[in-house]
Amino acid sequence: MSLKVPALDPASLTPRTTSGYPEPYRSRVLPREKRALGDALGLKTIGINLTTLPPGKESSMRHWHSHEEEFVYVLSGEAVLISDAGEQVLTAGTCAGFPVAADITRGDGHQLVNRGTVPVVYLEVSNRDPRDQGYYSDVDLHFHGEDAPVRFTRRDGSPF
């Protein structure tokens, strides 16, 4: 059976295996795979990725957003959620949500880490806001937004 939009088989999408992070952060997340379900379905205000995170990799650097909320739902495997609350194990059928930071200077940085021996597969969902910036808890990194002339700098604005 062949599906047509508004339906699709995620396996039919070519996964994105790149990262916008500069080194040394890029190698901490790759090789991960993201299938952009929202893009493939023509969604403009909601981003949805089907993400596969191999053992030993991180979903991102621990971060928070200025204008985007995030939600993750684990489909298979086991991920360690690291946030200001500490570490929690997420297994298939569990989820986590991350509201916009009330105080952008002190958001609750979060990330998933695969410390297991099998890939973790999860959905990540967020609103798409062109004003969004990303702030990082543990590394000298700042995300300036998808449309910014320079997407990533150090916290002081200097280039990589």
CSV table of C-alpha atoms in Angstrom, one decimal:
chain,number,residue,atom,x,y,z
A,1,MET,CA,0.0,0.0,0.0
A,2,SER,CA,1.3,3.4,-1.0
A,3,LEU,CA,0.5,6.4,1.3
A,4,LYS,CA,-0.1,9.9,0.0
A,5,VAL,CA,-0.1,13.2,1.9
A,6,PRO,CA,-1.6,13.9,4.3
A,7,ALA,CA,-0.2,10.4,5.3
A,8,LEU,CA,3.2,9.0,5.0
A,9,ASP,CA,5.5,6.2,6.0
A,10,PRO,CA,8.5,7.8,7.9
A,11,ALA,CA,10.8,5.0,6.6
A,12,SER,CA,10.2,6.5,3.1
A,13,LEU,CA,12.0,9.8,4.2
A,14,THR,CA,15.8,10.2,3.8
A,15,PRO,CA,17.1,10.8,7.3
A,16,ARG,CA,19.2,14.0,8.0
A,17,THR,CA,22.5,12.9,9.4
A,18,THR,CA,24.1,16.3,9.8
A,19,SER,CA,24.2,18.9,12.6
A,20,GLY,CA,24.6,22.6,12.6
A,21,TYR,CA,26.7,22.5,15.7
A,22,PRO,CA,30.3,23.6,15.3
A,23,GLU,CA,33.1,21.2,16.6
A,24,PRO,CA,33.7,20.0,19.2
A,25,TYR,CA,30.0,19.7,19.8
A,26,ARG,CA,29.0,18.2,16.4
A,27,SER,CA,30.9,14.9,17.1
A,28,ARG,CA,29.0,14.5,20.4
A,29,VAL,CA,25.6,14.2,18.6
A,30,LEU,CA,26.6,12.5,15.3
A,31,PRO,CA,25.8,10.1,13.8
A,32,ARG,CA,22.1,10.6,14.8
A,33,GLU,CA,19.3,10.4,12.3
A,34,LYS,CA,16.3,12.8,12.0
A,35,ARG,CA,13.4,12.3,9.7
A,36,ALA,CA,11.6,15.6,9.3
A,37,LEU,CA,8.0,14.4,9.5
A,38,GLY,CA,6.5,17.9,9.9
A,39,ASP,CA,8.4,19.2,6.8
A,40,ALA,CA,7.4,16.2,4.7
A,41,LEU,CA,3.7,16.8,5.6
A,42,GLY,CA,3.9,20.5,4.9
A,43,LEU,CA,3.5,21.7,8.5
A,44,LYS,CA,4.6,25.3,8.9
A,45,THR,CA,4.2,26.0,12.6
A,46,ILE,CA,4.9,22.6,14.2
A,47,GLY,CA,8.2,20.8,13.8
A,48,ILE,CA,8.2,17.0,14.2
A,49,ASN,CA,11.2,14.8,13.9
A,50,LEU,CA,11.5,11.0,14.2
A,51,THR,CA,14.9,10.8,15.7
A,52,THR,CA,17.2,7.8,16.2
A,53,LEU,CA,20.1,8.3,18.7
A,54,PRO,CA,22.8,5.6,18.6
A,55,PRO,CA,24.4,4.3,21.8
A,56,GLY,CA,26.9,6.7,23.3
A,57,LYS,CA,25.5,9.8,21.7
A,58,GLU,CA,23.7,13.0,22.9
A,59,SER,CA,20.6,14.5,21.4
A,60,SER,CA,22.0,18.0,21.7
A,61,MET,CA,24.1,20.0,24.2
A,62,ARG,CA,22.1,20.7,27.3
A,63,HIS,CA,20.0,23.8,26.3
A,64,TRP,CA,16.8,25.8,26.6
A,65,HIS,CA,14.9,28.1,24.2
A,66,SER,CA,13.7,31.6,24.2
A,67,HIS,CA,10.5,31.1,22.1
A,68,GLU,CA,10.1,27.4,21.4
A,69,GLU,CA,8.5,24.7,23.5
A,70,GLU,CA,9.7,21.1,23.1
A,71,PHE,CA,8.2,17.7,23.7
A,72,VAL,CA,9.8,14.3,23.3
A,73,TYR,CA,8.1,10.9,23.3
A,74,VAL,CA,10.2,7.7,23.4
A,75,LEU,CA,9.1,5.0,21.0
A,76,SER,CA,11.9,2.4,21.7
A,77,GLY,CA,15.1,2.1,23.6
A,78,GLU,CA,16.1,4.0,26.8
A,79,ALA,CA,17.4,7.5,27.1
A,80,VAL,CA,18.7,9.4,30.1
A,81,LEU,CA,17.0,12.8,30.4
A,82,ILE,CA,19.4,15.3,32.0
A,83,SER,CA,17.9,18.6,33.2
A,84,ASP,CA,18.3,20.9,36.2
A,85,ALA,CA,16.1,18.3,38.1
A,86,GLY,CA,18.9,15.8,37.6
A,87,GLU,CA,18.9,12.5,35.6
A,88,GLN,CA,15.8,10.5,34.8
A,89,VAL,CA,15.5,7.4,32.6
A,90,LEU,CA,12.9,7.6,29.8
A,91,THR,CA,11.7,4.3,28.3
A,92,ALA,CA,9.3,3.4,25.5
A,93,GLY,CA,5.9,5.1,26.2
A,94,THR,CA,7.3,7.9,28.4
A,95,CYS,CA,7.6,11.6,27.5
A,96,ALA,CA,9.0,14.9,28.6
A,97,GLY,CA,8.1,18.5,27.9
A,98,PHE,CA,10.1,21.7,28.0
A,99,PRO,CA,8.3,25.1,28.2
A,100,VAL,CA,9.8,28.3,27.0
A,101,ALA,CA,12.2,29.7,29.7
A,102,ALA,CA,10.4,32.1,32.0
A,103,ASP,CA,13.8,33.8,32.6
A,104,ILE,CA,16.0,33.5,29.5
A,105,THR,CA,19.1,34.0,31.6
A,106,ARG,CA,18.4,30.9,33.7
A,107,GLY,CA,16.4,28.4,31.7
A,108,ASP,CA,16.3,24.6,32.5
A,109,GLY,CA,18.8,23.1,30.2
A,110,HIS,CA,17.9,19.6,29.0
A,111,GLN,CA,19.2,16.9,26.7
A,112,LEU,CA,18.9,13.2,26.1
A,113,VAL,CA,21.8,10.8,26.3
A,114,ASN,CA,21.9,7.2,25.1
A,115,ARG,CA,23.9,5.3,27.6
A,116,GLY,CA,22.5,1.9,26.5
A,117,THR,CA,23.5,-0.6,23.9
A,118,VAL,CA,20.7,-0.1,21.4
A,119,PRO,CA,19.5,2.9,19.5
A,120,VAL,CA,16.8,5.2,21.1
A,121,VAL,CA,14.0,6.2,18.8
A,122,TYR,CA,11.8,9.1,19.8
A,123,LEU,CA,9.6,11.8,18.4
A,124,GLU,CA,10.6,15.4,19.1
A,125,VAL,CA,8.0,18.1,18.6
A,126,SER,CA,8.3,21.9,18.8
A,127,ASN,CA,6.6,25.0,17.7
A,128,ARG,CA,8.5,26.9,15.0
A,129,ASP,CA,9.3,30.5,16.0
A,130,PRO,CA,11.7,32.6,13.9
A,131,ARG,CA,12.6,34.6,17.0
A,132,ASP,CA,13.9,31.6,18.8
A,133,GLN,CA,17.4,31.5,20.3
A,134,GLY,CA,19.1,28.7,22.1
A,135,TYR,CA,21.1,29.0,25.3
A,136,TYR,CA,23.4,26.3,26.6
A,137,SER,CA,23.9,25.3,30.2
A,138,ASP,CA,27.3,23.5,30.1
A,139,VAL,CA,29.1,24.7,27.0
A,140,ASP,CA,30.2,28.0,25.5
A,141,LEU,CA,27.6,28.1,22.8
A,142,HIS,CA,24.7,30.4,21.7
A,143,PHE,CA,22.2,29.7,18.9
A,144,HIS,CA,21.0,32.8,17.1
A,145,GLY,CA,18.1,31.3,15.1
A,146,GLU,CA,17.5,29.6,11.8
A,147,ASP,CA,17.4,32.9,9.9
A,148,ALA,CA,20.4,34.6,11.6
A,149,PRO,CA,23.4,35.4,9.4
A,150,VAL,CA,25.5,33.4,11.9
A,151,ARG,CA,23.7,30.5,13.6
A,152,PHE,CA,26.2,29.7,16.3
A,153,THR,CA,28.7,31.7,18.3
A,154,ARG,CA,30.3,31.6,21.6
A,155,ARG,CA,28.4,33.1,24.5
A,156,ASP,CA,30.3,36.4,24.1
A,157,GLY,CA,29.3,36.6,20.4
A,158,SER,CA,32.8,35.6,19.1
A,159,PRO,CA,32.9,33.2,16.2
A,160,PHE,CA,34.1,29.6,16.2
